[in-house]
GROMACS .gro file of N, CA and C in nm:
model
  429
    1MET      N    1   3.793  19.167  -6.659
    1MET     CA    2   3.883  19.052  -6.581
    1MET      C    3   3.794  19.073  -6.432
    2SER      N    4   3.801  18.941  -6.406
    2SER     CA    5   3.743  18.945  -6.267
    2SER      C    6   3.831  18.878  -6.190
    3ASP      N    7   3.811  18.912  -6.042
    3ASP     CA    8   3.912  18.869  -5.927
    3ASP      C    9   3.837  18.742  -5.853
    4ASP      N   10   3.825  18.647  -5.923
    4ASP     CA   11   3.753  18.510  -5.899
    4ASP      C   12   3.840  18.448  -5.745
    5GLY      N   13   3.951  18.497  -5.730
    5GLY     CA   14   4.051  18.441  -5.629
    5GLY      C   15   4.008  18.461  -5.476
    6ILE      N   16   3.908  18.564  -5.483
    6ILE     CA   17   3.889  18.592  -5.338
    6ILE      C   18   3.728  18.529  -5.302
    7TRP      N   19   3.667  18.493  -5.414
    7TRP     CA   20   3.522  18.464  -5.388
    7TRP      C   21   3.510  18.343  -5.293
    8PRO      N   22   3.584  18.224  -5.314
    8PRO     CA   23   3.592  18.091  -5.236
    8PRO      C   24   3.618  18.150  -5.092
    9LYS      N   25   3.696  18.213  -5.073
    9LYS     CA   26   3.773  18.271  -4.950
    9LYS      C   27   3.640  18.343  -4.851
   10LEU      N   28   3.565  18.404  -4.918
   10LEU     CA   29   3.434  18.506  -4.841
   10LEU      C   30   3.361  18.396  -4.754
   11GLU      N   31   3.318  18.434  -4.653
   11GLU     CA   32   3.236  18.380  -4.547
   11GLU      C   33   3.118  18.390  -4.619
   12ARG      N   34   3.013  18.269  -4.594
   12ARG     CA   35   2.881  18.263  -4.644
   12ARG      C   36   2.762  18.251  -4.525
   13PRO      N   37   2.785  18.326  -4.430
   13PRO     CA   38   2.683  18.288  -4.315
   13PRO      C   39   2.543  18.324  -4.362
   14LEU      N   40   2.465  18.251  -4.290
   14LEU     CA   41   2.323  18.277  -4.302
   14LEU      C   42   2.274  18.434  -4.262
   15VAL      N   43   2.186  18.524  -4.350
   15VAL     CA   44   2.160  18.637  -4.270
   15VAL      C   45   2.093  18.615  -4.169
   16GLU      N   46   2.025  18.511  -4.140
   16GLU     CA   47   1.936  18.502  -4.017
   16GLU      C   48   2.043  18.500  -3.882
   17ASP      N   49   2.161  18.435  -3.903
   17ASP     CA   50   2.254  18.457  -3.796
   17ASP      C   51   2.311  18.587  -3.754
   18ARG      N   52   2.339  18.659  -3.880
   18ARG     CA   53   2.369  18.793  -3.869
   18ARG      C   54   2.276  18.862  -3.793
   19LEU      N   55   2.158  18.847  -3.821
   19LEU     CA   56   2.042  18.936  -3.752
   19LEU      C   57   2.023  18.902  -3.616
   20ASP      N   58   2.036  18.761  -3.609
   20ASP     CA   59   2.023  18.725  -3.444
   20ASP      C   60   2.132  18.786  -3.356
   21ARG      N   61   2.249  18.781  -3.419
   21ARG     CA   62   2.343  18.868  -3.343
   21ARG      C   63   2.313  19.010  -3.335
   22ALA      N   64   2.283  19.083  -3.416
   22ALA     CA   65   2.261  19.204  -3.425
   22ALA      C   66   2.136  19.231  -3.324
   23ARG      N   67   2.032  19.167  -3.307
   23ARG     CA   68   1.938  19.175  -3.214
   23ARG      C   69   1.973  19.175  -3.091
   24LYS      N   70   2.070  19.080  -3.070
   24LYS     CA   71   2.134  19.037  -2.908
   24LYS      C   72   2.202  19.147  -2.886
   25ILE      N   73   2.294  19.225  -2.972
   25ILE     CA   74   2.374  19.322  -2.931
   25ILE      C   75   2.282  19.454  -2.928
   26ARG      N   76   2.188  19.485  -3.014
   26ARG     CA   77   2.097  19.609  -2.983
   26ARG      C   78   2.023  19.610  -2.871
   27ASP      N   79   1.970  19.472  -2.826
   27ASP     CA   80   1.921  19.442  -2.696
   27ASP      C   81   1.995  19.500  -2.556
   28GLU      N   82   2.143  19.426  -2.571
   28GLU     CA   83   2.225  19.492  -2.476
   28GLU      C   84   2.223  19.641  -2.473
   29MET      N   85   2.248  19.695  -2.592
   29MET     CA   86   2.284  19.862  -2.605
   29MET      C   87   2.180  19.910  -2.525
   30GLY      N   88   2.045  19.882  -2.548
   30GLY     CA   89   1.928  19.922  -2.487
   30GLY      C   90   1.878  20.056  -2.501
   31ILE      N   91   1.899  20.095  -2.627
   31ILE     CA   92   1.806  20.230  -2.677
   31ILE      C   93   1.734  20.198  -2.793
   32TYR      N   94   1.710  20.063  -2.843
   32TYR     CA   95   1.615  20.043  -2.959
   32TYR      C   96   1.466  20.021  -2.915
   33GLY      N   97   1.389  20.030  -2.973
   33GLY     CA   98   1.258  19.983  -2.936
   33GLY      C   99   1.175  20.092  -2.881
   34ASN      N  100   1.086  20.059  -2.769
   34ASN     CA  101   0.994  20.135  -2.722
   34ASN      C  102   1.081  20.236  -2.625
   35ASP      N  103   1.038  20.369  -2.656
   35ASP     CA  104   1.098  20.477  -2.591
   35ASP      C  105   1.254  20.511  -2.626
   36GLY      N  106   1.305  20.456  -2.737
   36GLY     CA  107   1.441  20.478  -2.781
   36GLY      C  108   1.425  20.489  -2.925
   37GLN      N  109   1.555  20.487  -2.973
   37GLN     CA  110   1.580  20.481  -3.123
   37GLN      C  111   1.522  20.370  -3.202
   38SER      N  112   1.454  20.408  -3.340
   38SER     CA  113   1.381  20.332  -3.424
   38SER      C  114   1.467  20.328  -3.555
   39SER      N  115   1.466  20.214  -3.612
   39SER     CA  116   1.512  20.192  -3.777
   39SER      C  117   1.391  20.178  -3.854
   40GLU      N  118   1.280  20.210  -3.803
   40GLU     CA  119   1.160  20.228  -3.885
   40GLU      C  120   1.138  20.316  -3.987
   41GLU      N  121   1.194  20.461  -3.944
   41GLU     CA  122   1.202  20.543  -4.003
   41GLU      C  123   1.297  20.539  -4.146
   42PHE      N  124   1.420  20.471  -4.125
   42PHE     CA  125   1.506  20.430  -4.199
   42PHE      C  126   1.456  20.330  -4.296
   43PHE      N  127   1.382  20.224  -4.252
   43PHE     CA  128   1.331  20.130  -4.332
   43PHE      C  129   1.251  20.188  -4.449
   44ALA      N  130   1.150  20.278  -4.395
   44ALA     CA  131   1.055  20.330  -4.471
   44ALA      C  132   1.087  20.417  -4.595
   45MET      N  133   1.245  20.460  -4.581
   45MET     CA  134   1.304  20.516  -4.677
   45MET      C  135   1.379  20.435  -4.756
   46SER      N  136   1.452  20.329  -4.693
   46SER     CA  137   1.535  20.274  -4.767
   46SER      C  138   1.568  20.116  -4.680
   47SER      N  139   1.497  20.026  -4.751
   47SER     CA  140   1.515  19.911  -4.630
   47SER      C  141   1.665  19.849  -4.704
   48THR      N  142   1.737  19.894  -4.791
   48THR     CA  143   1.872  19.850  -4.812
   48THR      C  144   1.989  19.917  -4.732
   49HIS      N  145   1.941  20.052  -4.684
   49HIS     CA  146   2.017  20.113  -4.567
   49HIS      C  147   2.002  20.056  -4.428
   50THR      N  148   1.865  20.016  -4.404
   50THR     CA  149   1.852  19.957  -4.272
   50THR      C  150   1.898  19.820  -4.286
   51GLN      N  151   1.896  19.740  -4.374
   51GLN     CA  152   1.982  19.602  -4.369
   51GLN      C  153   2.110  19.635  -4.338
   52GLY      N  154   2.184  19.719  -4.409
   52GLY     CA  155   2.331  19.746  -4.383
   52GLY      C  156   2.359  19.784  -4.269
   53ILE      N  157   2.276  19.862  -4.188
   53ILE     CA  158   2.307  19.908  -4.043
   53ILE      C  159   2.271  19.777  -3.962
   54VAL      N  160   2.184  19.705  -3.979
   54VAL     CA  161   2.150  19.586  -3.885
   54VAL      C  162   2.258  19.488  -3.913
   55GLU      N  163   2.256  19.428  -4.020
   55GLU     CA  164   2.293  19.307  -4.052
   55GLU      C  165   2.495  19.340  -4.066
   56TRP      N  166   2.531  19.448  -4.123
   56TRP     CA  167   2.660  19.478  -4.143
   56TRP      C  168   2.711  19.553  -4.007
   57CYS      N  169   2.673  19.636  -3.967
   57CYS     CA  170   2.720  19.695  -3.863
   57CYS      C  171   2.706  19.624  -3.713
   58PHE      N  172   2.579  19.579  -3.705
   58PHE     CA  173   2.568  19.517  -3.565
   58PHE      C  174   2.607  19.375  -3.578
   59GLY      N  175   2.531  19.289  -3.666
   59GLY     CA  176   2.558  19.147  -3.712
   59GLY      C  177   2.682  19.102  -3.731
   60MET      N  178   2.790  19.206  -3.796
   60MET     CA  179   2.904  19.157  -3.831
   60MET      C  180   3.043  19.224  -3.744
   61VAL      N  181   3.025  19.368  -3.773
   61VAL     CA  182   3.127  19.452  -3.699
   61VAL      C  183   3.128  19.444  -3.533
   62TRP      N  184   3.022  19.454  -3.498
   62TRP     CA  185   2.987  19.479  -3.370
   62TRP      C  186   3.006  19.318  -3.303
   63ALA      N  187   2.961  19.241  -3.382
   63ALA     CA  188   2.944  19.080  -3.347
   63ALA      C  189   3.085  19.042  -3.333
   64GLU      N  190   3.174  19.057  -3.417
   64GLU     CA  191   3.295  19.023  -3.476
   64GLU      C  192   3.435  19.082  -3.415
   65THR      N  193   3.418  19.200  -3.383
   65THR     CA  194   3.559  19.262  -3.357
   65THR      C  195   3.586  19.211  -3.188
   66PRO      N  196   3.725  19.186  -3.152
   66PRO     CA  197   3.736  19.138  -3.043
   66PRO      C  198   3.790  19.235  -2.901
   67PHE      N  199   3.666  19.291  -2.896
   67PHE     CA  200   3.679  19.402  -2.788
   67PHE      C  201   3.544  19.363  -2.715
   68ASP      N  202   3.547  19.407  -2.585
   68ASP     CA  203   3.419  19.378  -2.512
   68ASP      C  204   3.331  19.514  -2.536
   69MET      N  205   3.210  19.503  -2.494
   69MET     CA  206   3.117  19.596  -2.547
   69MET      C  207   3.118  19.740  -2.502
   70LYS      N  208   3.211  19.756  -2.368
   70LYS     CA  209   3.230  19.878  -2.331
   70LYS      C  210   3.336  19.956  -2.397
   71THR      N  211   3.440  19.877  -2.451
   71THR     CA  212   3.558  19.922  -2.550
   71THR      C  213   3.511  19.965  -2.682
   72LYS      N  214   3.403  19.869  -2.711
   72LYS     CA  215   3.338  19.903  -2.858
   72LYS      C  216   3.282  20.056  -2.845
   73GLU      N  217   3.207  20.076  -2.751
   73GLU     CA  218   3.129  20.206  -2.726
   73GLU      C  219   3.219  20.301  -2.705
   74ILE      N  220   3.347  20.276  -2.639
   74ILE     CA  221   3.453  20.413  -2.623
   74ILE      C  222   3.476  20.434  -2.773
   75ILE      N  223   3.522  20.348  -2.846
   75ILE     CA  224   3.570  20.344  -2.976
   75ILE      C  225   3.443  20.463  -3.073
   76VAL      N  226   3.331  20.407  -3.049
   76VAL     CA  227   3.221  20.456  -3.119
   76VAL      C  228   3.216  20.609  -3.062
   77LEU      N  229   3.203  20.640  -2.935
   77LEU     CA  230   3.192  20.787  -2.876
   77LEU      C  231   3.308  20.872  -2.927
   78THR      N  232   3.410  20.798  -2.941
   78THR     CA  233   3.560  20.877  -2.999
   78THR      C  234   3.529  20.913  -3.135
   79THR      N  235   3.491  20.825  -3.224
   79THR     CA  236   3.470  20.852  -3.342
   79THR      C  237   3.383  20.954  -3.399
   80MET      N  238   3.256  20.946  -3.318
   80MET     CA  239   3.170  21.026  -3.325
   80MET      C  240   3.193  21.166  -3.286
   81ALA      N  241   3.287  21.179  -3.160
   81ALA     CA  242   3.330  21.313  -3.125
   81ALA      C  243   3.417  21.375  -3.250
   82ALA      N  244   3.485  21.293  -3.288
   82ALA     CA  245   3.592  21.327  -3.390
   82ALA      C  246   3.516  21.389  -3.516
   83GLN      N  247   3.413  21.308  -3.547
   83GLN     CA  248   3.320  21.352  -3.674
   83GLN      C  249   3.217  21.462  -3.619
   84ASP      N  250   3.205  21.502  -3.512
   84ASP     CA  251   3.110  21.606  -3.452
   84ASP      C  252   2.952  21.579  -3.497
   85LEU      N  253   2.940  21.463  -3.460
   85LEU     CA  254   2.818  21.383  -3.475
   85LEU      C  255   2.715  21.391  -3.329
   86VAL      N  256   2.676  21.508  -3.335
   86VAL     CA  257   2.637  21.520  -3.164
   86VAL      C  258   2.499  21.459  -3.173
   87GLY      N  259   2.429  21.462  -3.262
   87GLY     CA  260   2.281  21.386  -3.248
   87GLY      C  261   2.292  21.246  -3.203
   88GLU      N  262   2.390  21.171  -3.292
   88GLU     CA  263   2.430  21.026  -3.282
   88GLU      C  264   2.480  21.023  -3.123
   89LEU      N  265   2.562  21.116  -3.121
   89LEU     CA  266   2.628  21.102  -2.948
   89LEU      C  267   2.516  21.086  -2.846
   90GLU      N  268   2.422  21.155  -2.863
   90GLU     CA  269   2.338  21.167  -2.744
   90GLU      C  270   2.278  21.024  -2.716
   91TRP      N  271   2.250  20.938  -2.841
   91TRP     CA  272   2.188  20.816  -2.836
   91TRP      C  273   2.306  20.719  -2.781
   92HIS      N  274   2.457  20.740  -2.822
   92HIS     CA  275   2.546  20.664  -2.765
   92HIS      C  276   2.594  20.665  -2.628
   93VAL      N  277   2.563  20.818  -2.581
   93VAL     CA  278   2.585  20.842  -2.435
   93VAL      C  279   2.500  20.728  -2.344
   94LYS      N  280   2.382  20.721  -2.393
   94LYS     CA  281   2.289  20.648  -2.337
   94LYS      C  282   2.344  20.503  -2.343
   95VAL      N  283   2.371  20.463  -2.444
   95VAL     CA  284   2.433  20.321  -2.474
   95VAL      C  285   2.542  20.288  -2.386
   96ALA      N  286   2.650  20.380  -2.365
   96ALA     CA  287   2.742  20.388  -2.281
   96ALA      C  288   2.728  20.339  -2.137
   97LEU      N  289   2.615  20.444  -2.086
   97LEU     CA  290   2.571  20.438  -1.954
   97LEU      C  291   2.506  20.276  -1.930
   98ASN      N  292   2.415  20.232  -2.043
   98ASN     CA  293   2.373  20.106  -2.027
   98ASN      C  294   2.464  19.991  -2.039
   99LEU      N  295   2.569  20.022  -2.121
   99LEU     CA  296   2.697  19.932  -2.097
   99LEU      C  297   2.780  19.922  -1.986
  100GLY      N  298   2.758  20.015  -1.883
  100GLY     CA  299   2.842  19.986  -1.768
  100GLY      C  300   2.942  20.131  -1.758
  101LEU      N  301   2.955  20.192  -1.847
  101LEU     CA  302   3.065  20.316  -1.821
  101LEU      C  303   2.978  20.449  -1.730
  102THR      N  304   3.069  20.506  -1.681
  102THR     CA  305   2.998  20.615  -1.582
  102THR      C  306   3.002  20.744  -1.658
  103ARG      N  307   2.934  20.836  -1.586
  103ARG     CA  308   2.920  21.000  -1.642
  103ARG      C  309   3.051  20.997  -1.655
  104GLU      N  310   3.128  21.021  -1.535
  104GLU     CA  311   3.282  21.058  -1.553
  104GLU      C  312   3.349  21.001  -1.660
  105GLU      N  313   3.340  20.877  -1.690
  105GLU     CA  314   3.426  20.810  -1.770
  105GLU      C  315   3.373  20.854  -1.938
  106ILE      N  316   3.259  20.867  -1.952
  106ILE     CA  317   3.194  20.927  -2.089
  106ILE      C  318   3.264  21.046  -2.102
  107VAL      N  319   3.252  21.172  -2.020
  107VAL     CA  320   3.309  21.288  -2.053
  107VAL      C  321   3.465  21.291  -2.049
  108GLY      N  322   3.525  21.177  -1.981
  108GLY     CA  323   3.666  21.154  -2.004
  108GLY      C  324   3.701  21.102  -2.141
  109VAL      N  325   3.619  21.027  -2.193
  109VAL     CA  326   3.656  20.999  -2.329
  109VAL      C  327   3.690  21.112  -2.418
  110PHE      N  328   3.603  21.217  -2.381
  110PHE     CA  329   3.604  21.337  -2.489
  110PHE      C  330   3.705  21.436  -2.427
  111VAL      N  331   3.743  21.431  -2.307
  111VAL     CA  332   3.853  21.491  -2.266
  111VAL      C  333   3.996  21.430  -2.326
  112GLN      N  334   3.981  21.308  -2.305
  112GLN     CA  335   4.125  21.236  -2.355
  112GLN      C  336   4.117  21.270  -2.532
  113ALA      N  337   4.010  21.275  -2.574
  113ALA     CA  338   4.026  21.295  -2.743
  113ALA      C  339   4.080  21.425  -2.765
  114THR      N  340   4.030  21.532  -2.701
  114THR     CA  341   4.070  21.684  -2.710
  114THR      C  342   4.180  21.705  -2.778
  115PRO      N  343   4.310  21.639  -2.768
  115PRO     CA  344   4.428  21.700  -2.807
  115PRO      C  345   4.418  21.641  -2.965
  116TYR      N  346   4.351  21.543  -2.999
  116TYR     CA  347   4.335  21.495  -3.126
  116TYR      C  348   4.231  21.542  -3.224
  117ILE      N  349   4.117  21.606  -3.154
  117ILE     CA  350   3.988  21.628  -3.220
  117ILE      C  351   3.975  21.758  -3.229
  118GLY      N  352   4.028  21.832  -3.148
  118GLY     CA  353   4.020  21.982  -3.092
  118GLY      C  354   3.937  22.039  -3.015
  119LEU      N  355   3.945  22.124  -2.969
  119LEU     CA  356   3.843  22.165  -2.848
  119LEU      C  357   3.696  22.201  -2.893
  120PRO      N  358   3.676  22.254  -3.005
  120PRO     CA  359   3.530  22.286  -3.040
  120PRO      C  360   3.467  22.136  -3.066
  121LYS      N  361   3.528  22.040  -3.126
  121LYS     CA  362   3.457  21.904  -3.129
  121LYS      C  363   3.428  21.839  -2.991
  122ALA      N  364   3.530  21.845  -2.902
  122ALA     CA  365   3.540  21.781  -2.770
  122ALA      C  366   3.406  21.878  -2.707
  123ASN      N  367   3.388  22.005  -2.709
  123ASN     CA  368   3.292  22.075  -2.650
  123ASN      C  369   3.165  22.016  -2.707
  124HIS      N  370   3.145  22.012  -2.807
  124HIS     CA  371   3.015  21.982  -2.891
  124HIS      C  372   2.984  21.851  -2.812
  125ALA      N  373   3.085  21.749  -2.815
  125ALA     CA  374   3.083  21.613  -2.762
  125ALA      C  375   3.020  21.606  -2.606
  126ILE      N  376   3.065  21.708  -2.538
  126ILE     CA  377   3.076  21.702  -2.389
  126ILE      C  378   2.926  21.790  -2.386
  127ARG      N  379   2.874  21.874  -2.468
  127ARG     CA  380   2.728  21.924  -2.447
  127ARG      C  381   2.634  21.828  -2.505
  128ALA      N  382   2.669  21.720  -2.575
  128ALA     CA  383   2.579  21.655  -2.610
  128ALA      C  384   2.565  21.546  -2.513
  129ALA      N  385   2.686  21.470  -2.427
  129ALA     CA  386   2.661  21.438  -2.300
  129ALA      C  387   2.574  21.497  -2.203
  130MET      N  388   2.586  21.637  -2.193
  130MET     CA  389   2.528  21.683  -2.103
  130MET      C  390   2.378  21.680  -2.111
  131ARG      N  391   2.344  21.706  -2.257
  131ARG     CA  392   2.203  21.676  -2.274
  131ARG      C  393   2.122  21.540  -2.255
  132ALA      N  394   2.202  21.474  -2.302
  132ALA     CA  395   2.191  21.311  -2.278
  132ALA      C  396   2.163  21.299  -2.125
  133PHE      N  397   2.226  21.332  -2.021
  133PHE     CA  398   2.232  21.315  -1.910
  133PHE      C  399   2.111  21.399  -1.839
  134LYS      N  400   2.081  21.516  -1.891
  134LYS     CA  401   1.982  21.577  -1.815
  134LYS      C  402   1.837  21.521  -1.898
  135LYS      N  403   1.832  21.460  -2.029
  135LYS     CA  404   1.720  21.375  -2.062
  135LYS      C  405   1.695  21.252  -1.965
  136ILE      N  406   1.799  21.199  -1.931
  136ILE     CA  407   1.811  21.069  -1.849
  136ILE      C  408   1.751  21.103  -1.703
  137ASP      N  409   1.791  21.212  -1.643
  137ASP     CA  410   1.756  21.260  -1.539
  137ASP      C  411   1.621  21.321  -1.512
  138GLU      N  412   1.544  21.374  -1.632
  138GLU     CA  413   1.402  21.398  -1.623
  138GLU      C  414   1.335  21.304  -1.624
  139ALA      N  415   1.372  21.181  -1.714
  139ALA     CA  416   1.288  21.085  -1.721
  139ALA      C  417   1.291  20.987  -1.596
  140ALA      N  418   1.380  21.022  -1.548
  140ALA     CA  419   1.385  20.930  -1.398
  140ALA      C  420   1.311  20.991  -1.268
  141LYS      N  421   1.279  21.117  -1.296
  141LYS     CA  422   1.197  21.209  -1.178
  141LYS      C  423   1.050  21.111  -1.167
  142PRO      N  424   1.017  21.111  -1.060
  142PRO     CA  425   0.865  21.087  -1.022
  142PRO      C  426   0.774  21.168  -1.083
  143SER      N  427   0.693  21.121  -1.149
  143SER     CA  428   0.572  21.224  -1.216
  143SER      C  429   0.482  21.272  -1.100
   0.00000   0.00000   0.00000
């Protein structure tokens, strides 16, 4: 039995439109490309996985939800802290700074989440932020 009732209702944008939106968002985030995070390693393992990240995550979800970029990043920081994804958090701390959040606000996100995610996960998130801040500070020092 087929559910044909939804097919006419589904959006049919051009993939190029989604990819263009994704590129603009990723450029605004400022962590991809030279000296940043790369999707090439994922692409080498799975072009399907990479397509999903770029097209769906950035070209649809990031592009179409009704929040400004800073609010979207606060949501990402919170959900990553709740899942204890400290490696990803380090990258997203950099994104948060690039989008205009302060260091105090970033740490404040994790402190605010503490009653809901627990002290250990909040501690891990704050430590990830500290590592990101340290790397940023070291990169900014004159050679």
